[in-house]
Amino acid sequence: MVVVIDSRADMAQERILMKKLKKYHIGILVLSVLGVILLLWAIIATVYNFTGNRHTEHVVIEPKSKSAKYKNAAAVAGSRFCAEIARNVIIQGGNAVDAAIAATFCNGVVIPFATGIGGGDFIVIYLKEEKKCVFLNSREAAPALATEKMYTHDKESAQFGYQSIGIPGELHGLWTAYKKYGSKVIPWSDLVMPAAQLAKGFPMHKAMVNYFDRISKYKGRPEIEGLRSLYTSKFTGEFYKIGEIVSNYPLAKLLRVSANSQDPVQLFYNGSIAEGIIKEMIANGGIITIDDLRNYETHVTETLYADLGKYRMCGPPPPSSWTITQAIPRIVEMQYRDKKMFNDAEFYHTLIEAQKLAYGQRGHLGDYLFSEVSMQLAKNLTDRKFIKFLSKRVMDKSQDLEYYLAAAPAVLDSGTSQISVVDDDGNAVSLTSSINTAFGSKMLSKYGFIYNNQMDDFSTPGFRNHWGFEPTEANFIQPGRRPMSSMSPTIVFDPKSGEVKMVTGGTGGSKIISAVAQTLVRGLLLGQSAAEIVEMPRVHNQLTPFETEVEEDFSEKILEQLEKEHNQKMEKTDETLAIVYPITRDGDEYTVAADYRRESGNSPAGY
């Protein structure tokens, strides 16, 4: 049998198959092209945040700050040493209060230009079981011999020397916090001794080196020699360089004695240390007396509260500026009730206007124990109706200075340090401490700590500030009064569950207010984590000067839009617009970030 193969039939079938494959390939090609188009659209939409042609902020490629995530507890301070000390205290069974105390003593050793026993603190404590916050005010107070016009003819004496020193409150505040809210598990000595050991030798860092010019400014004056000598190498005769080991043995001894004392407050305010302090005052023209030390008290009260979204913020009454700080994100929130928030020019315009309106209220504020009006204004600023009133004053374009001022601008303060801690029970502490300007009064005690110059934070009658504004009576010097401060330690929690959402605070004088406010805006309104918050460039407007400062990496395009479309006066600065210390709760873990702007080699700690 012969089999005949019909090749024509096979060829026909092959042509049909090729047509089908061609259609299939065309379909695949079309789908691929569509896929590429959709991918490009997604990238463009992400970059522009779905805002069409609106220019949004830059994307962070490589973070400058160190951040970490922890399940149980977290801490951040002015130095990695201090954050690790706080973490270790919690691991050993201590609570957030214990940890913050230990870290504060540590801060006083490694960043003494900003804080220490010679200064004072604002301490905000969140108690999870009670879902409430308490405030311990251990800020420096005016001595009994202080008078309203004591600096009228000698302004320098409010900034330099023994007459600039307010009654130190830090040790009193830390001991009070320990006795009232400490865990009772960790002995007092275990909280102080790590700092005492560190005082025997720690590496110099850039943050302190940056401020040595504040000492050099007074070169040749005998009063500064003690401080200059402490930070001068015996081998080179020059200020210590970064990485060289610095020792402060008198401070180490004082801390060791305080650690082993049954009552360190008695020792410092009424015992042998107090006697030594008064001898220094008498010998150098200071006005603090033994009665000033004996009569000093830490004021303890519940904080003020304000709601932002579904969360509750808590912070101190005046002399803290927290009521100004909390107003800024709430004004921004009001502006975005019916629209989505993006990092565009409109967002920054709204943020700048909110800052101006809030700062405009600050001139009325003063120590609430001396001013009922000040406390009433503080409460008004947390009221939703007042925030709504301020929000309605946000215009599409910047207005003249007088539009924002409710009172003459307040005195501007300076440097600080900060501790943020959350423990493994969900309690939290935000503690801001200060000796005011870098190296405070520049007066070094024989006990190794630097005295503050917080008297410069008061206003003086008849003494117009640099901008020509009259001083505010709410902040005039009175014996026992505590001067206004920008310090704004803040804790945010969910009022239903009691879980901490954020712990934050800042350092950097009057810029603390705007920096902490932006931390709250980004964390609570934009949903950013602590790691994202610290990377974003900041804006700052405190009314005087009227220009808005922005950090160098701020978007040129947005800056141009703010100037042209919103009439904002913008100025880039190479200075740091404050430093923040945020911890955020993200899902079931904490994100904590050490702001790169501190330049002290700081990093977070936790477990």
Coordinates of C-alpha atoms in Angstrom, one line a residue:
M1 CA 0.0 0.0 0.0
V2 CA 1.2 3.5 -0.8
V3 CA 0.4 6.3 1.6
V4 CA 0.0 9.7 0.0
I5 CA 0.7 12.7 2.3
D6 CA -1.4 15.8 1.3
S7 CA 1.2 18.6 1.9
R8 CA -1.3 21.2 0.8
A9 CA -3.6 20.4 3.7
D10 CA -0.8 20.6 6.1
M11 CA 0.3 24.0 4.7
A12 CA -3.2 25.4 5.1
Q13 CA -3.3 24.3 8.7
E14 CA 0.1 25.8 9.3
R15 CA -1.1 29.2 7.8
I16 CA -4.2 29.1 10.1
L17 CA -2.0 28.4 13.1
M18 CA 0.5 31.2 12.3
K19 CA -2.4 33.7 12.0
K20 CA -3.6 32.7 15.4
L21 CA -0.1 33.0 16.9
K22 CA 0.3 36.4 15.2
K23 CA -2.9 37.7 16.8
Y24 CA -1.7 36.2 20.2
H25 CA 1.6 38.0 19.9
I26 CA -0.1 41.3 19.0
G27 CA -2.3 40.9 22.1
I28 CA 0.7 40.2 24.3
L29 CA 2.5 43.2 22.8
V30 CA -0.5 45.5 23.4
L31 CA -0.9 44.3 27.0
S32 CA 2.9 44.8 27.6
V33 CA 2.6 48.4 26.3
L34 CA -0.4 49.0 28.5
G35 CA 1.5 47.6 31.4
V36 CA 4.4 49.9 30.9
I37 CA 2.1 52.9 30.5
L38 CA 0.3 52.0 33.8
L39 CA 3.6 51.5 35.5
L40 CA 4.8 54.9 34.4
W41 CA 1.6 56.5 35.5
A42 CA 1.9 54.9 38.9
I43 CA 5.5 56.2 39.3
I44 CA 4.4 59.7 38.2
A45 CA 1.4 59.6 40.5
T46 CA 3.6 58.5 43.4
V47 CA 6.1 61.2 42.8
Y48 CA 3.5 63.9 42.4
N49 CA 1.2 62.4 45.1
F50 CA -1.7 62.3 42.7
T51 CA -1.8 66.1 42.6
G52 CA -1.4 66.6 38.8
N53 CA 1.1 69.3 38.2
R54 CA 1.7 70.2 41.9
H55 CA 5.3 70.0 42.9
T56 CA 5.8 67.9 46.0
E57 CA 8.7 67.4 48.3
H58 CA 11.8 65.4 47.5
V59 CA 12.0 61.7 48.1
V60 CA 14.6 60.6 50.7
I61 CA 17.1 58.3 48.9
E62 CA 19.5 57.8 51.8
P63 CA 18.4 58.6 55.4
K64 CA 20.7 60.9 57.4
S65 CA 19.4 59.9 60.8
K66 CA 19.7 56.7 62.6
S67 CA 16.4 55.0 63.4
A68 CA 15.2 51.6 64.6
K69 CA 12.1 49.6 65.4
Y70 CA 11.4 47.9 68.7
K71 CA 8.6 45.7 70.0
N72 CA 8.6 46.5 73.7
A73 CA 10.4 49.7 74.7
A74 CA 12.2 52.6 73.1
A75 CA 14.4 55.6 74.0
V76 CA 16.1 58.5 72.3
A77 CA 18.3 61.2 74.0
G78 CA 21.1 63.6 73.2
S79 CA 23.6 60.8 73.0
R80 CA 23.6 57.1 72.2
F81 CA 25.2 56.6 75.7
C82 CA 22.1 58.1 77.3
A83 CA 19.6 56.2 75.2
E84 CA 21.4 53.0 76.0
I85 CA 21.4 53.8 79.7
A86 CA 17.6 54.4 79.5
R87 CA 17.1 51.1 77.7
N88 CA 19.1 49.2 80.3
V89 CA 17.1 50.7 83.2
I90 CA 13.9 49.4 81.6
I91 CA 15.4 45.9 81.0
Q92 CA 16.4 45.8 84.6
G93 CA 12.8 46.3 85.7
G94 CA 12.6 50.1 85.8
N95 CA 9.8 52.2 84.3
A96 CA 9.9 55.1 81.8
V97 CA 10.4 57.6 84.7
D98 CA 13.4 55.8 86.0
A99 CA 14.8 55.6 82.5
A100 CA 14.3 59.3 81.8
I101 CA 16.0 60.2 85.1
A102 CA 19.1 58.1 84.3
A103 CA 19.2 59.5 80.7
T104 CA 18.9 63.1 82.0
F105 CA 21.9 62.8 84.3
C106 CA 23.8 61.3 81.3
N107 CA 22.8 64.2 79.1
G108 CA 24.2 66.6 81.6
V109 CA 27.5 64.9 81.3
V110 CA 27.9 64.5 77.6
I111 CA 26.0 67.6 76.3
P112 CA 26.8 70.0 79.2
F113 CA 26.6 73.0 76.9
A114 CA 22.8 72.5 76.8
T115 CA 21.8 71.0 80.1
G116 CA 22.8 69.8 83.5
I117 CA 22.3 70.0 87.2
G118 CA 22.8 73.8 87.0
G119 CA 19.6 74.1 85.0
G120 CA 16.0 73.1 85.0
D121 CA 13.4 70.7 83.5
F122 CA 9.9 70.3 82.2
I123 CA 8.8 66.6 82.7
V124 CA 5.6 65.2 81.2
I125 CA 4.7 61.7 82.4
Y126 CA 2.0 59.5 80.8
L127 CA 0.4 56.9 83.1
K128 CA -1.2 54.3 80.8
E129 CA -3.4 52.6 83.4
E130 CA -5.0 56.0 84.3
K131 CA -4.9 57.3 80.7
K132 CA -3.6 60.7 82.0
C133 CA -0.5 62.9 81.9
V134 CA 1.1 64.7 84.8
F135 CA 3.5 67.6 84.6
L136 CA 6.5 68.3 86.9
N137 CA 7.8 71.9 86.6
S138 CA 11.4 72.1 87.9
R139 CA 12.3 75.1 85.7
E140 CA 14.7 77.7 87.2
A141 CA 13.0 80.4 89.3
A142 CA 13.9 84.1 89.9
P143 CA 15.7 84.6 93.3
A144 CA 14.1 86.7 96.1
L145 CA 16.5 89.6 95.4
A146 CA 15.6 89.8 91.7
T147 CA 13.7 92.9 90.5
E148 CA 11.9 93.9 87.4
K149 CA 14.4 96.4 86.2
M150 CA 17.6 94.7 87.3
Y151 CA 19.0 94.4 83.8
T152 CA 17.8 97.8 82.4
H153 CA 21.3 99.3 82.4
D154 CA 23.4 96.1 82.0
K155 CA 21.8 93.7 79.5
E156 CA 25.0 91.5 79.4
S157 CA 24.6 90.6 83.1
A158 CA 21.4 88.8 82.2
Q159 CA 23.4 86.5 79.9
F160 CA 26.9 86.3 81.3
G161 CA 28.0 85.9 84.9
Y162 CA 26.5 85.0 88.3
Q163 CA 23.6 87.6 88.1
S164 CA 22.2 85.7 85.1
I165 CA 21.6 82.5 87.2
G166 CA 18.1 81.4 88.1
I167 CA 17.6 79.0 91.0
P168 CA 18.6 75.5 89.6
G169 CA 15.7 73.0 89.6
E170 CA 16.9 69.9 87.8
L171 CA 18.0 67.8 90.7
H172 CA 14.8 68.7 92.7
G173 CA 12.6 67.7 89.8
L174 CA 14.3 64.4 89.1
W175 CA 14.2 63.4 92.8
T176 CA 10.5 64.4 93.0
A177 CA 9.7 62.3 89.8
Y178 CA 11.6 59.4 91.3
K179 CA 9.8 59.5 94.7
K180 CA 6.3 60.1 93.1
Y181 CA 6.4 58.1 89.9
G182 CA 9.5 55.9 89.9
S183 CA 9.1 52.1 89.8
K184 CA 10.5 51.6 93.3
V185 CA 12.4 48.6 91.7
I186 CA 15.6 50.4 90.7
P187 CA 17.6 52.1 93.5
W188 CA 18.3 55.8 93.0
S189 CA 22.0 55.1 93.0
D190 CA 21.7 52.9 89.9
L191 CA 20.1 55.8 88.0
V192 CA 22.9 58.3 88.8
M193 CA 26.0 56.2 88.8
P194 CA 26.1 55.5 85.0
A195 CA 26.5 59.2 84.4
A196 CA 29.0 59.5 87.2
Q197 CA 31.2 56.9 85.5
L198 CA 30.8 58.6 82.1
A199 CA 31.9 61.9 83.6
K200 CA 35.4 60.3 84.1
G201 CA 35.8 60.1 80.4
F202 CA 33.7 60.4 77.2
P203 CA 34.6 61.2 73.6
M204 CA 34.2 64.8 72.4
H205 CA 31.6 65.2 69.6
K206 CA 30.8 67.8 67.0
A207 CA 27.7 69.1 68.7
M208 CA 29.9 70.5 71.5
V209 CA 32.8 71.6 69.3
N210 CA 30.3 73.7 67.3
Y211 CA 29.7 75.9 70.4
F212 CA 33.3 76.4 71.6
D213 CA 33.1 79.8 69.9
R214 CA 30.7 80.9 72.7
I215 CA 33.6 80.4 75.2
S216 CA 36.2 82.0 72.9
K217 CA 33.9 85.1 72.7
Y218 CA 34.9 86.0 76.3
K219 CA 38.6 85.2 75.9
G220 CA 40.8 87.1 78.3
R221 CA 38.1 87.5 80.9
P222 CA 39.1 85.8 84.2
E223 CA 35.5 84.6 84.9
I224 CA 35.6 82.3 81.9
E225 CA 38.9 80.5 82.7
G226 CA 37.3 77.7 84.7
L227 CA 35.1 76.7 81.8
R228 CA 37.7 77.2 79.1
S229 CA 40.2 75.1 81.0
L230 CA 37.7 72.2 81.4
Y231 CA 37.5 71.8 77.6
T232 CA 41.1 72.6 76.8
S233 CA 43.6 69.8 76.2
K234 CA 46.6 69.9 78.5
F235 CA 48.8 68.5 75.7
T236 CA 47.9 71.0 72.9
G237 CA 46.5 74.0 74.8
E238 CA 43.6 74.0 72.4
F239 CA 39.9 73.0 72.7
Y240 CA 39.4 69.2 72.6
K241 CA 39.0 67.8 69.1
I242 CA 36.2 65.4 68.0
G243 CA 37.0 61.9 69.4
E244 CA 39.4 63.0 72.1
I245 CA 38.4 61.9 75.7
V246 CA 37.0 64.6 78.0
S247 CA 37.0 64.1 81.8
N248 CA 35.1 66.1 84.4
Y249 CA 36.2 64.7 87.8
P250 CA 34.5 67.3 90.0
L251 CA 31.1 66.4 88.3
A252 CA 31.8 62.7 88.6
K253 CA 32.4 63.2 92.4
L254 CA 29.2 65.3 92.8
L255 CA 27.1 62.7 91.0
R256 CA 28.7 59.9 93.1
V257 CA 27.9 61.7 96.3
S258 CA 24.3 62.4 95.1
A259 CA 23.9 58.8 94.0
N260 CA 24.8 57.6 97.5
S261 CA 22.7 60.2 99.4
Q262 CA 19.5 59.2 101.2
D263 CA 18.1 62.6 100.3
P264 CA 20.0 64.4 97.4
V265 CA 17.6 67.3 97.5
Q266 CA 18.5 68.0 101.2
L267 CA 22.2 67.7 100.1
F268 CA 21.9 70.1 97.2
Y269 CA 19.4 72.6 98.5
N270 CA 20.1 72.7 102.2
G271 CA 23.3 70.8 102.9
S272 CA 27.0 70.9 102.2
I273 CA 26.5 71.4 98.4
A274 CA 24.1 74.2 99.1
E275 CA 26.7 75.9 101.3
G276 CA 29.3 75.6 98.6
I277 CA 26.9 77.1 96.0
I278 CA 26.2 80.1 98.2
K279 CA 29.9 80.7 98.7
E280 CA 30.3 80.9 95.0
M281 CA 27.4 83.3 94.7
I282 CA 28.8 85.6 97.4
A283 CA 32.3 85.6 96.0
N284 CA 31.1 86.4 92.4
G285 CA 28.2 88.9 92.9
G286 CA 25.4 86.4 92.5
I287 CA 22.0 87.0 94.1
I288 CA 20.9 83.5 95.0
T289 CA 20.7 83.0 98.7
I290 CA 20.5 79.9 100.9
D291 CA 16.8 80.7 101.5
D292 CA 16.2 80.6 97.7
L293 CA 17.6 77.1 97.6
R294 CA 15.7 75.9 100.7
N295 CA 12.4 77.3 99.4
Y296 CA 12.6 75.9 95.9
E297 CA 9.8 73.5 94.9
T298 CA 8.9 71.3 92.0
H299 CA 5.3 72.1 91.0
V300 CA 3.3 69.0 90.1
T301 CA 0.0 69.2 88.3
E302 CA -2.0 67.5 85.5
T303 CA -1.2 68.6 82.0
L304 CA -3.3 70.3 79.5
Y305 CA -4.9 68.2 76.7
A306 CA -5.9 68.8 73.1
D307 CA -7.3 66.4 70.5
L308 CA -5.9 66.0 67.0
G309 CA -7.8 63.5 64.8
K310 CA -8.6 60.4 66.9
Y311 CA -5.6 61.0 69.2
R312 CA -5.2 63.1 72.4
M313 CA -2.1 65.2 73.0
C314 CA -0.9 66.3 76.4
G315 CA 1.7 68.9 77.4
P316 CA 2.5 71.5 80.1
P317 CA 0.8 74.8 80.9
P318 CA 2.8 78.1 80.8
P319 CA 5.6 78.9 81.3
S320 CA 5.9 76.1 78.6
S321 CA 4.9 77.1 75.1
W322 CA 3.1 73.8 74.5
T323 CA -0.3 75.5 74.0
I324 CA 1.3 77.4 71.1
T325 CA 2.8 74.2 69.7
Q326 CA -0.4 72.2 69.8
A327 CA -2.3 75.0 68.1
I328 CA -0.3 74.7 64.9
P329 CA -1.2 71.2 63.8
R330 CA -4.8 71.7 64.8
I331 CA -5.1 74.8 62.6
V332 CA -3.6 72.8 59.8
E333 CA -6.1 70.0 60.4
M334 CA -8.9 72.5 60.2
Q335 CA -7.8 73.6 56.8
Y336 CA -7.8 70.1 55.4
R337 CA -11.2 68.9 56.7
D338 CA -12.6 68.4 53.2
K339 CA -9.5 67.7 51.1
K340 CA -6.5 65.5 51.0
M341 CA -3.1 66.7 52.4
F342 CA 0.1 66.6 50.3
N343 CA 3.6 67.9 50.7
D344 CA 3.0 70.7 48.2
A345 CA 3.2 74.5 48.2
E346 CA -0.4 74.8 49.6
F347 CA 0.6 72.5 52.5
Y348 CA 3.6 74.6 53.4
H349 CA 1.7 77.9 53.0
T350 CA -0.9 76.5 55.5
L351 CA 1.8 75.4 57.9
I352 CA 3.6 78.7 57.8
E353 CA 0.4 80.7 58.3
A354 CA -0.5 78.4 61.2
Q355 CA 2.9 79.1 62.8
K356 CA 2.4 82.9 62.4
L357 CA -1.1 82.8 64.0
A358 CA 0.1 80.6 66.9
Y359 CA 3.3 82.6 67.6
G360 CA 1.2 85.7 67.6
Q361 CA -0.5 84.5 70.8
R362 CA 2.7 83.8 72.7
G363 CA 3.4 87.3 73.9
H364 CA 0.5 87.1 76.4
L365 CA 1.9 84.0 78.2
G366 CA 3.8 83.8 81.4
D367 CA 4.1 81.6 84.5
Y368 CA 0.5 80.5 85.2
L369 CA 1.1 80.6 89.0
F370 CA 1.6 84.3 88.7
S371 CA -0.9 85.1 85.9
E372 CA -4.5 83.9 85.8
V373 CA -4.9 85.6 82.4
S374 CA -2.0 83.5 81.1
M375 CA -3.6 80.3 82.2
Q376 CA -6.9 81.2 80.7
L377 CA -5.3 82.0 77.4
A378 CA -3.6 78.6 77.5
K379 CA -6.9 76.9 78.1
N380 CA -8.5 78.9 75.3
L381 CA -5.8 77.8 72.9
T382 CA -6.6 74.2 73.5
D383 CA -10.4 74.9 72.9
R384 CA -11.7 73.8 69.5
K385 CA -13.7 77.0 69.1
F386 CA -10.6 79.2 69.4
I387 CA -8.6 76.9 67.0
K388 CA -11.5 77.3 64.5
F389 CA -11.3 81.1 64.9
L390 CA -7.6 81.1 64.2
S391 CA -8.1 78.7 61.3
K392 CA -10.6 81.1 59.6
R393 CA -7.8 83.7 59.6
V394 CA -5.6 81.6 57.3
M395 CA -5.7 83.5 53.9
D396 CA -4.5 82.4 50.5
K397 CA -1.7 84.9 50.7
S398 CA 0.6 86.1 53.5
Q399 CA -0.6 89.2 55.4
D400 CA 1.3 92.0 57.1
L401 CA 2.9 91.4 60.5
E402 CA 0.2 93.2 62.5
Y403 CA -2.4 90.8 61.1
Y404 CA -1.0 88.0 63.2
L405 CA 0.1 89.8 66.4
A406 CA -2.2 89.4 69.5
A407 CA 0.6 90.8 71.7
A408 CA 4.2 91.9 71.5
P409 CA 6.5 89.0 70.5
A410 CA 7.8 87.1 73.5
V411 CA 11.5 86.9 74.5
L412 CA 13.3 84.2 72.6
D413 CA 15.1 81.5 74.4
S414 CA 17.9 79.2 73.4
G415 CA 19.4 75.6 73.7
T416 CA 18.0 72.6 75.4
S417 CA 18.2 68.8 75.6
Q418 CA 15.5 66.2 75.4
I419 CA 14.7 62.6 76.5
S420 CA 11.8 60.6 74.9
V421 CA 11.0 57.2 76.5
V422 CA 8.3 54.5 76.3
D423 CA 8.6 51.5 78.6
D424 CA 7.4 47.9 78.3
D425 CA 4.2 48.7 80.2
G426 CA 3.2 51.5 77.8
N427 CA 4.0 54.4 80.1
A428 CA 6.0 57.3 78.6
V429 CA 8.1 60.3 79.5
S430 CA 8.9 63.4 77.5
L431 CA 11.5 65.4 79.4
T432 CA 13.1 68.7 78.2
S433 CA 15.9 70.3 80.1
S434 CA 18.0 73.4 79.6
I435 CA 20.6 75.9 80.9
N436 CA 19.4 78.4 78.3
T437 CA 22.1 79.6 75.9
A438 CA 25.1 77.5 75.0
F439 CA 27.1 76.9 78.2
G440 CA 24.5 78.9 80.1
S441 CA 26.0 81.7 82.2
K442 CA 29.5 80.5 81.2
M443 CA 30.1 80.1 85.0
L444 CA 31.5 76.7 86.0
S445 CA 30.8 75.6 89.6
K446 CA 33.6 74.0 91.6
Y447 CA 31.3 70.9 91.6
G448 CA 31.7 70.5 87.8
F449 CA 28.3 71.7 86.5
I450 CA 27.6 74.8 84.5
Y451 CA 25.2 77.4 85.9
N452 CA 22.2 78.4 83.8
N453 CA 21.5 82.0 82.5
Q454 CA 17.7 81.6 82.5
M455 CA 17.2 85.1 83.9
D456 CA 17.7 86.3 80.3
D457 CA 14.4 84.6 79.4
F458 CA 12.4 87.2 81.4
S459 CA 11.2 90.5 79.9
T460 CA 12.4 93.9 81.2
P461 CA 10.0 96.9 81.5
G462 CA 10.8 99.7 79.0
F463 CA 13.4 97.5 77.3
R464 CA 12.3 97.0 73.7
N465 CA 13.5 93.9 72.0
H466 CA 15.7 93.8 68.9
W467 CA 12.6 94.2 66.7
G468 CA 11.3 97.3 68.5
F469 CA 8.4 95.7 70.4
E470 CA 7.5 96.5 73.9
P471 CA 8.0 93.7 76.5
T472 CA 5.1 91.7 77.9
E473 CA 4.1 92.1 81.6
A474 CA 3.2 88.4 81.9
N475 CA 6.9 87.6 81.8
F476 CA 8.3 90.4 83.9
I477 CA 10.8 89.3 86.7
Q478 CA 9.2 88.5 90.0
P479 CA 10.8 86.6 92.9
G480 CA 9.8 82.9 92.5
R481 CA 8.4 83.3 89.0
R482 CA 9.7 81.0 86.3
P483 CA 10.4 82.6 82.9
M484 CA 8.6 81.6 79.7
S485 CA 10.2 78.8 77.6
S486 CA 9.7 77.4 74.2
M487 CA 10.2 73.9 75.6
S488 CA 7.2 71.7 74.5
P489 CA 7.5 68.1 75.7
T490 CA 4.5 66.2 74.2
I491 CA 3.0 62.8 74.5
V492 CA 0.2 61.6 72.3
F493 CA -2.1 58.6 73.1
D494 CA -5.3 56.9 72.0
P495 CA -7.9 57.9 74.6
K496 CA -9.8 54.7 73.9
S497 CA -7.1 52.0 74.1
G498 CA -4.6 54.0 76.1
E499 CA -1.8 53.1 73.7
V500 CA 0.9 55.7 73.2
K501 CA 1.0 56.9 69.6
M502 CA 3.9 59.4 69.9
V503 CA 6.4 60.8 72.3
T504 CA 8.3 63.8 71.2
G505 CA 10.0 67.1 72.2
G506 CA 12.7 69.3 70.8
T507 CA 15.8 71.3 71.4
G508 CA 16.7 74.6 69.7
G509 CA 15.2 77.6 71.5
S510 CA 12.3 79.4 69.9
K511 CA 12.4 77.0 67.0
I512 CA 11.3 74.1 69.3
I513 CA 7.7 75.2 68.8
S514 CA 7.6 75.0 65.0
A515 CA 9.8 71.8 64.9
V516 CA 7.6 69.9 67.4
A517 CA 4.5 71.1 65.7
Q518 CA 5.8 69.8 62.4
T519 CA 6.5 66.5 64.0
L520 CA 2.9 66.3 65.1
V521 CA 1.6 67.3 61.7
R522 CA 3.7 64.7 59.9
G523 CA 3.1 61.9 62.5
L524 CA -0.6 62.4 63.1
L525 CA -2.0 64.0 60.0
L526 CA 0.4 62.6 57.3
G527 CA 0.9 59.3 59.0
Q528 CA 4.7 59.3 58.8
S529 CA 6.9 57.3 61.2
A530 CA 9.6 58.8 63.4
A531 CA 12.2 57.7 60.8
E532 CA 10.4 59.7 58.0
I533 CA 9.7 62.7 60.2
V534 CA 13.3 63.5 61.0
E535 CA 14.4 63.4 57.4
M536 CA 11.9 66.1 56.2
P537 CA 13.3 69.7 55.8
R538 CA 11.7 72.1 58.2
V539 CA 10.2 75.6 57.9
H540 CA 10.1 78.2 60.7
N541 CA 8.4 81.5 61.1
Q542 CA 8.2 83.1 64.6
L543 CA 6.9 86.5 63.3
T544 CA 10.0 88.4 64.2
P545 CA 11.9 88.2 62.0
F546 CA 9.0 88.0 59.5
E547 CA 10.8 85.9 56.9
T548 CA 10.2 82.2 56.9
E549 CA 13.4 80.2 57.3
V550 CA 13.7 76.8 55.5
E551 CA 16.5 74.3 55.6
E552 CA 19.0 74.0 52.7
D553 CA 17.5 70.8 51.2
F554 CA 14.0 72.4 50.9
S555 CA 12.5 72.2 47.4
E556 CA 13.5 75.1 45.2
K557 CA 10.3 74.7 43.2
I558 CA 8.1 74.8 46.3
L559 CA 10.0 77.8 47.7
E560 CA 9.4 79.7 44.4
Q561 CA 5.7 78.8 44.5
L562 CA 5.4 80.1 48.0
E563 CA 7.0 83.4 47.1
K564 CA 5.1 83.9 43.9
E565 CA 1.7 82.4 44.6
H566 CA 1.3 83.0 48.3
N567 CA 3.5 86.2 48.9
Q568 CA 5.6 84.4 51.5
K569 CA 9.0 85.9 52.3
M570 CA 11.3 82.9 52.2
E571 CA 15.0 82.5 53.2
K572 CA 17.2 79.4 53.1
T573 CA 19.4 78.9 56.1
D574 CA 22.4 76.7 56.8
E575 CA 21.4 76.6 60.5
T576 CA 19.5 73.8 62.1
L577 CA 15.8 74.5 62.5
A578 CA 15.7 72.7 65.9
I579 CA 16.2 69.0 66.7
V580 CA 13.4 66.6 67.5
Y581 CA 13.3 63.3 69.4
P582 CA 10.3 61.3 68.2
I583 CA 9.0 57.9 69.0
T584 CA 6.0 56.7 67.0
R585 CA 3.7 53.7 67.4
D586 CA 3.5 52.1 64.0
G587 CA 1.3 48.9 64.0
D588 CA 2.5 46.7 66.8
E589 CA 6.0 48.2 67.2
Y590 CA 7.7 51.5 68.0
T591 CA 9.8 53.5 65.5
V592 CA 12.4 55.7 67.1
A593 CA 14.7 58.1 65.4
A594 CA 17.8 60.1 66.4
D595 CA 17.7 63.4 64.5
Y596 CA 20.9 63.8 62.5
R597 CA 20.9 67.5 63.2
R598 CA 22.1 66.9 66.8
E599 CA 25.6 65.9 65.6
S600 CA 26.5 64.2 68.9
G601 CA 26.7 60.7 67.4
N602 CA 23.3 59.9 68.9
S603 CA 21.3 56.8 68.0
P604 CA 18.1 55.3 69.5
A605 CA 17.9 52.3 71.8
G606 CA 15.3 49.8 72.8
Y607 CA 14.3 46.2 72.7

